[in-house]
Amino acid sequence: MLSDNVRGFLQMCAWGVIAIGVLLAALSGLGYLGVMPGPVTVGGGGPLTTVLSLLGRAAASVVQGGLLLALLSIDERLQNRGH
């Protein structure tokens, strides 16, 4: 079982992964639209491929962070059950 400090740190990391992943996907989308200058790192193809790639990036970070949050919640419940 994790200590409260470690669990809190990992929860902050999970929310950070979610926020940074969605932010980077949004910035890539703005770069693709020409709103922000900078190279577009999304693979070639059409606009549909680009949109799907950006949505995939955002979804991947949300899923990764969500899985970490779920595992931390399970750990907390197991720890509370033992008390």
mmCIF file of N, CA and C in Angstrom:
data_model
loop_
_atom_site.group_PDB
_atom_site.id
_atom_site.type_symbol
_atom_site.label_atom_id
_atom_site.label_comp_id
_atom_site.label_asym_id
_atom_site.label_seq_id
_atom_site.Cartn_x
_atom_site.Cartn_y
_atom_site.Cartn_z
ATOM 1 N N MET A 1 0.833 -1.176 0.000
ATOM 2 C CA MET A 1 0.000 0.000 0.000
ATOM 3 C C MET A 1 0.884 1.248 0.000
ATOM 4 N N LEU A 2 0.433 2.255 -0.664
ATOM 5 C CA LEU A 2 1.192 3.493 -0.792
ATOM 6 C C LEU A 2 0.881 4.434 0.368
ATOM 7 N N SER A 3 1.864 5.247 0.703
ATOM 8 C CA SER A 3 1.619 6.260 1.727
ATOM 9 C C SER A 3 0.788 7.389 1.106
ATOM 10 N N ASP A 4 0.208 8.208 1.964
ATOM 11 C CA ASP A 4 -0.625 9.311 1.469
ATOM 12 C C ASP A 4 0.185 10.298 0.638
ATOM 13 N N ASN A 5 1.445 10.537 1.030
ATOM 14 C CA ASN A 5 2.282 11.474 0.274
ATOM 15 C C ASN A 5 2.592 10.953 -1.123
ATOM 16 N N VAL A 6 2.926 9.680 -1.225
ATOM 17 C CA VAL A 6 3.234 9.087 -2.529
ATOM 18 C C VAL A 6 1.980 9.057 -3.395
ATOM 19 N N ARG A 7 0.850 8.685 -2.801
ATOM 20 C CA ARG A 7 -0.405 8.647 -3.557
ATOM 21 C C ARG A 7 -0.768 10.045 -4.057
ATOM 22 N N GLY A 8 -0.610 11.059 -3.220
ATOM 23 C CA GLY A 8 -0.905 12.429 -3.639
ATOM 24 C C GLY A 8 0.004 12.883 -4.771
ATOM 25 N N PHE A 9 1.297 12.540 -4.673
ATOM 26 C CA PHE A 9 2.236 12.897 -5.728
ATOM 27 C C PHE A 9 1.856 12.214 -7.042
ATOM 28 N N LEU A 10 1.518 10.935 -6.983
ATOM 29 C CA LEU A 10 1.143 10.219 -8.202
ATOM 30 C C LEU A 10 -0.168 10.736 -8.788
ATOM 31 N N GLN A 11 -1.085 11.175 -7.937
ATOM 32 C CA GLN A 11 -2.329 11.767 -8.440
ATOM 33 C C GLN A 11 -2.038 13.075 -9.162
ATOM 34 N N MET A 12 -1.144 13.880 -8.604
ATOM 35 C CA MET A 12 -0.763 15.123 -9.289
ATOM 36 C C MET A 12 -0.091 14.814 -10.620
ATOM 37 N N CYS A 13 0.749 13.779 -10.648
ATOM 38 C CA CYS A 13 1.398 13.385 -11.900
ATOM 39 C C CYS A 13 0.369 12.930 -12.929
ATOM 40 N N ALA A 14 -0.633 12.171 -12.493
ATOM 41 C CA ALA A 14 -1.667 11.690 -13.414
ATOM 42 C C ALA A 14 -2.439 12.859 -14.019
ATOM 43 N N TRP A 15 -2.833 13.809 -13.181
ATOM 44 C CA TRP A 15 -3.535 14.982 -13.701
ATOM 45 C C TRP A 15 -2.626 15.802 -14.609
ATOM 46 N N GLY A 16 -1.332 15.835 -14.298
ATOM 47 C CA GLY A 16 -0.378 16.534 -15.155
ATOM 48 C C GLY A 16 -0.260 15.881 -16.519
ATOM 49 N N VAL A 17 -0.223 14.547 -16.544
ATOM 50 C CA VAL A 17 -0.166 13.815 -17.824
ATOM 51 C C VAL A 17 -1.390 14.138 -18.660
ATOM 52 N N ILE A 18 -2.546 14.153 -18.025
ATOM 53 C CA ILE A 18 -3.784 14.456 -18.750
ATOM 54 C C ILE A 18 -3.744 15.880 -19.301
ATOM 55 N N ALA A 19 -3.398 16.833 -18.447
ATOM 56 C CA ALA A 19 -3.413 18.243 -18.859
ATOM 57 C C ALA A 19 -2.376 18.524 -19.944
ATOM 58 N N ILE A 20 -1.161 18.024 -19.761
ATOM 59 C CA ILE A 20 -0.106 18.297 -20.736
ATOM 60 C C ILE A 20 -0.408 17.614 -22.070
ATOM 61 N N GLY A 21 -0.917 16.391 -22.024
ATOM 62 C CA GLY A 21 -1.245 15.691 -23.266
ATOM 63 C C GLY A 21 -2.328 16.388 -24.063
ATOM 64 N N VAL A 22 -3.372 16.825 -23.379
ATOM 65 C CA VAL A 22 -4.455 17.535 -24.076
ATOM 66 C C VAL A 22 -3.963 18.888 -24.584
ATOM 67 N N LEU A 23 -3.150 19.575 -23.782
ATOM 68 C CA LEU A 23 -2.610 20.867 -24.200
ATOM 69 C C LEU A 23 -1.719 20.719 -25.434
ATOM 70 N N LEU A 24 -0.853 19.719 -25.436
ATOM 71 C CA LEU A 24 0.019 19.516 -26.598
ATOM 72 C C LEU A 24 -0.777 19.148 -27.849
ATOM 73 N N ALA A 25 -1.823 18.353 -27.672
ATOM 74 C CA ALA A 25 -2.665 18.021 -28.827
ATOM 75 C C ALA A 25 -3.371 19.277 -29.354
ATOM 76 N N ALA A 26 -3.832 20.124 -28.434
ATOM 77 C CA ALA A 26 -4.493 21.366 -28.857
ATOM 78 C C ALA A 26 -3.507 22.295 -29.561
ATOM 79 N N LEU A 27 -2.287 22.408 -29.034
ATOM 80 C CA LEU A 27 -1.288 23.260 -29.682
ATOM 81 C C LEU A 27 -0.906 22.727 -31.052
ATOM 82 N N SER A 28 -0.820 21.424 -31.198
ATOM 83 C CA SER A 28 -0.549 20.845 -32.512
ATOM 84 C C SER A 28 -1.684 21.157 -33.476
ATOM 85 N N GLY A 29 -2.911 21.091 -32.979
ATOM 86 C CA GLY A 29 -4.061 21.421 -33.817
ATOM 87 C C GLY A 29 -4.049 22.875 -34.248
ATOM 88 N N LEU A 30 -3.674 23.766 -33.329
ATOM 89 C CA LEU A 30 -3.582 25.187 -33.683
ATOM 90 C C LEU A 30 -2.461 25.425 -34.684
ATOM 91 N N GLY A 31 -1.366 24.683 -34.545
ATOM 92 C CA GLY A 31 -0.278 24.796 -35.515
ATOM 93 C C GLY A 31 -0.710 24.307 -36.884
ATOM 94 N N TYR A 32 -1.504 23.249 -36.905
ATOM 95 C CA TYR A 32 -1.997 22.728 -38.178
ATOM 96 C C TYR A 32 -2.930 23.728 -38.857
ATOM 97 N N LEU A 33 -3.737 24.409 -38.048
ATOM 98 C CA LEU A 33 -4.666 25.398 -38.601
ATOM 99 C C LEU A 33 -3.973 26.686 -39.009
ATOM 100 N N GLY A 34 -2.717 26.845 -38.610
ATOM 101 C CA GLY A 34 -1.978 28.051 -38.963
ATOM 102 C C GLY A 34 -2.169 29.173 -37.971
ATOM 103 N N VAL A 35 -2.839 28.910 -36.853
ATOM 104 C CA VAL A 35 -3.053 29.934 -35.842
ATOM 105 C C VAL A 35 -1.753 30.217 -35.100
ATOM 106 N N MET A 36 -0.991 29.160 -34.845
ATOM 107 C CA MET A 36 0.281 29.305 -34.149
ATOM 108 C C MET A 36 1.404 28.902 -35.098
ATOM 109 N N PRO A 37 2.494 29.660 -35.100
ATOM 110 C CA PRO A 37 3.614 29.271 -35.957
ATOM 111 C C PRO A 37 4.345 28.069 -35.370
ATOM 112 N N GLY A 38 5.034 27.378 -36.225
ATOM 113 C CA GLY A 38 5.815 26.234 -35.759
ATOM 114 C C GLY A 38 5.589 25.046 -36.654
ATOM 115 N N PRO A 39 6.497 24.098 -36.561
ATOM 116 C CA PRO A 39 6.362 22.913 -37.414
ATOM 117 C C PRO A 39 5.219 22.028 -36.950
ATOM 118 N N VAL A 40 4.564 21.439 -37.894
ATOM 119 C CA VAL A 40 3.504 20.490 -37.593
ATOM 120 C C VAL A 40 4.146 19.115 -37.524
ATOM 121 N N THR A 41 3.988 18.448 -36.383
ATOM 122 C CA THR A 41 4.630 17.149 -36.207
ATOM 123 C C THR A 41 3.679 16.001 -36.504
ATOM 124 N N VAL A 42 2.462 16.301 -36.890
ATOM 125 C CA VAL A 42 1.499 15.254 -37.211
ATOM 126 C C VAL A 42 1.849 14.688 -38.570
ATOM 127 N N GLY A 43 1.738 13.378 -38.707
ATOM 128 C CA GLY A 43 2.097 12.714 -39.955
ATOM 129 C C GLY A 43 1.300 13.224 -41.137
ATOM 130 N N GLY A 44 1.862 13.033 -42.311
ATOM 131 C CA GLY A 44 1.209 13.492 -43.524
ATOM 132 C C GLY A 44 -0.100 12.776 -43.776
ATOM 133 N N GLY A 45 -0.784 13.222 -44.739
ATOM 134 C CA GLY A 45 -2.096 12.679 -45.039
ATOM 135 C C GLY A 45 -3.056 13.830 -45.237
ATOM 136 N N GLY A 46 -4.303 13.534 -45.138
ATOM 137 C CA GLY A 46 -5.301 14.573 -45.301
ATOM 138 C C GLY A 46 -5.703 15.175 -43.974
ATOM 139 N N PRO A 47 -6.659 16.084 -44.025
ATOM 140 C CA PRO A 47 -7.143 16.713 -42.791
ATOM 141 C C PRO A 47 -7.786 15.703 -41.836
ATOM 142 N N LEU A 48 -8.438 14.702 -42.388
ATOM 143 C CA LEU A 48 -9.073 13.694 -41.536
ATOM 144 C C LEU A 48 -8.024 12.913 -40.752
ATOM 145 N N THR A 49 -6.942 12.563 -41.401
ATOM 146 C CA THR A 49 -5.852 11.853 -40.729
ATOM 147 C C THR A 49 -5.261 12.702 -39.623
ATOM 148 N N THR A 50 -5.099 13.982 -39.884
ATOM 149 C CA THR A 50 -4.540 14.892 -38.889
ATOM 150 C C THR A 50 -5.470 15.028 -37.695
ATOM 151 N N VAL A 51 -6.744 15.197 -37.937
ATOM 152 C CA VAL A 51 -7.712 15.331 -36.850
ATOM 153 C C VAL A 51 -7.762 14.058 -36.014
ATOM 154 N N LEU A 52 -7.772 12.918 -36.678
ATOM 155 C CA LEU A 52 -7.793 11.654 -35.943
ATOM 156 C C LEU A 52 -6.522 11.454 -35.135
ATOM 157 N N SER A 53 -5.394 11.876 -35.669
ATOM 158 C CA SER A 53 -4.133 11.773 -34.950
ATOM 159 C C SER A 53 -4.147 12.666 -33.709
ATOM 160 N N LEU A 54 -4.645 13.880 -33.850
ATOM 161 C CA LEU A 54 -4.722 14.800 -32.708
ATOM 162 C C LEU A 54 -5.684 14.279 -31.642
ATOM 163 N N LEU A 55 -6.813 13.744 -32.071
ATOM 164 C CA LEU A 55 -7.755 13.168 -31.107
ATOM 165 C C LEU A 55 -7.153 11.949 -30.419
ATOM 166 N N GLY A 56 -6.391 11.169 -31.169
ATOM 167 C CA GLY A 56 -5.721 10.012 -30.592
ATOM 168 C C GLY A 56 -4.696 10.410 -29.543
ATOM 169 N N ARG A 57 -3.956 11.476 -29.808
ATOM 170 C CA ARG A 57 -2.990 11.970 -28.825
ATOM 171 C C ARG A 57 -3.688 12.398 -27.542
ATOM 172 N N ALA A 58 -4.745 13.171 -27.690
ATOM 173 C CA ALA A 58 -5.470 13.650 -26.510
ATOM 174 C C ALA A 58 -6.088 12.481 -25.749
ATOM 175 N N ALA A 59 -6.688 11.548 -26.465
ATOM 176 C CA ALA A 59 -7.323 10.398 -25.813
ATOM 177 C C ALA A 59 -6.295 9.523 -25.108
ATOM 178 N N ALA A 60 -5.121 9.353 -25.700
ATOM 179 C CA ALA A 60 -4.092 8.521 -25.085
ATOM 180 C C ALA A 60 -3.646 9.097 -23.740
ATOM 181 N N SER A 61 -3.472 10.399 -23.678
ATOM 182 C CA SER A 61 -3.047 10.991 -22.403
ATOM 183 C C SER A 61 -4.154 10.903 -21.358
ATOM 184 N N VAL A 62 -5.397 11.058 -21.783
ATOM 185 C CA VAL A 62 -6.513 10.943 -20.840
ATOM 186 C C VAL A 62 -6.623 9.518 -20.318
ATOM 187 N N VAL A 63 -6.454 8.533 -21.190
ATOM 188 C CA VAL A 63 -6.532 7.136 -20.773
ATOM 189 C C VAL A 63 -5.382 6.778 -19.839
ATOM 190 N N GLN A 64 -4.178 7.205 -20.161
ATOM 191 C CA GLN A 64 -3.024 6.906 -19.307
ATOM 192 C C GLN A 64 -3.186 7.516 -17.921
ATOM 193 N N GLY A 65 -3.562 8.783 -17.879
ATOM 194 C CA GLY A 65 -3.775 9.432 -16.585
ATOM 195 C C GLY A 65 -4.941 8.820 -15.836
ATOM 196 N N GLY A 66 -5.996 8.475 -16.557
ATOM 197 C CA GLY A 66 -7.165 7.863 -15.931
ATOM 198 C C GLY A 66 -6.861 6.496 -15.341
ATOM 199 N N LEU A 67 -6.041 5.722 -16.037
ATOM 200 C CA LEU A 67 -5.655 4.415 -15.496
ATOM 201 C C LEU A 67 -4.846 4.558 -14.217
ATOM 202 N N LEU A 68 -3.938 5.517 -14.189
ATOM 203 C CA LEU A 68 -3.166 5.742 -12.970
ATOM 204 C C LEU A 68 -4.081 6.191 -11.833
ATOM 205 N N LEU A 69 -5.028 7.066 -12.117
ATOM 206 C CA LEU A 69 -5.973 7.499 -11.088
ATOM 207 C C LEU A 69 -6.829 6.334 -10.588
ATOM 208 N N ALA A 70 -7.249 5.456 -11.492
ATOM 209 C CA ALA A 70 -8.051 4.296 -11.088
ATOM 210 C C ALA A 70 -7.247 3.360 -10.197
ATOM 211 N N LEU A 71 -5.987 3.103 -10.571
ATOM 212 C CA LEU A 71 -5.156 2.238 -9.754
ATOM 213 C C LEU A 71 -4.895 2.844 -8.377
ATOM 214 N N LEU A 72 -4.710 4.146 -8.324
ATOM 215 C CA LEU A 72 -4.515 4.810 -7.033
ATOM 216 C C LEU A 72 -5.778 4.741 -6.184
ATOM 217 N N SER A 73 -6.928 4.840 -6.820
ATOM 218 C CA SER A 73 -8.192 4.729 -6.095
ATOM 219 C C SER A 73 -8.368 3.323 -5.523
ATOM 220 N N ILE A 74 -8.012 2.319 -6.310
ATOM 221 C CA ILE A 74 -8.091 0.937 -5.819
ATOM 222 C C ILE A 74 -7.162 0.744 -4.631
ATOM 223 N N ASP A 75 -5.946 1.278 -4.729
ATOM 224 C CA ASP A 75 -4.993 1.161 -3.636
ATOM 225 C C ASP A 75 -5.535 1.834 -2.372
ATOM 226 N N GLU A 76 -6.140 2.987 -2.534
ATOM 227 C CA GLU A 76 -6.683 3.714 -1.373
ATOM 228 C C GLU A 76 -7.822 2.933 -0.737
ATOM 229 N N ARG A 77 -8.690 2.339 -1.543
ATOM 230 C CA ARG A 77 -9.794 1.556 -1.007
ATOM 231 C C ARG A 77 -9.306 0.315 -0.273
ATOM 232 N N LEU A 78 -8.293 -0.339 -0.821
ATOM 233 C CA LEU A 78 -7.731 -1.503 -0.149
ATOM 234 C C LEU A 78 -7.088 -1.116 1.182
ATOM 235 N N GLN A 79 -6.431 0.015 1.189
ATOM 236 C CA GLN A 79 -5.789 0.474 2.415
ATOM 237 C C GLN A 79 -6.835 0.843 3.466
ATOM 238 N N ASN A 80 -7.931 1.489 3.049
ATOM 239 C CA ASN A 80 -8.981 1.862 3.992
ATOM 240 C C ASN A 80 -9.740 0.646 4.508
ATOM 241 N N ARG A 81 -9.831 -0.404 3.712
ATOM 242 C CA ARG A 81 -10.517 -1.620 4.114
ATOM 243 C C ARG A 81 -9.750 -2.321 5.245
ATOM 244 N N GLY A 82 -8.429 -2.186 5.221
ATOM 245 C CA GLY A 82 -7.608 -2.836 6.238
ATOM 246 C C GLY A 82 -7.668 -2.160 7.588
ATOM 247 N N HIS A 83 -8.148 -0.933 7.652
ATOM 248 C CA HIS A 83 -8.193 -0.205 8.945
ATOM 249 C C HIS A 83 -9.441 -0.485 9.693
#
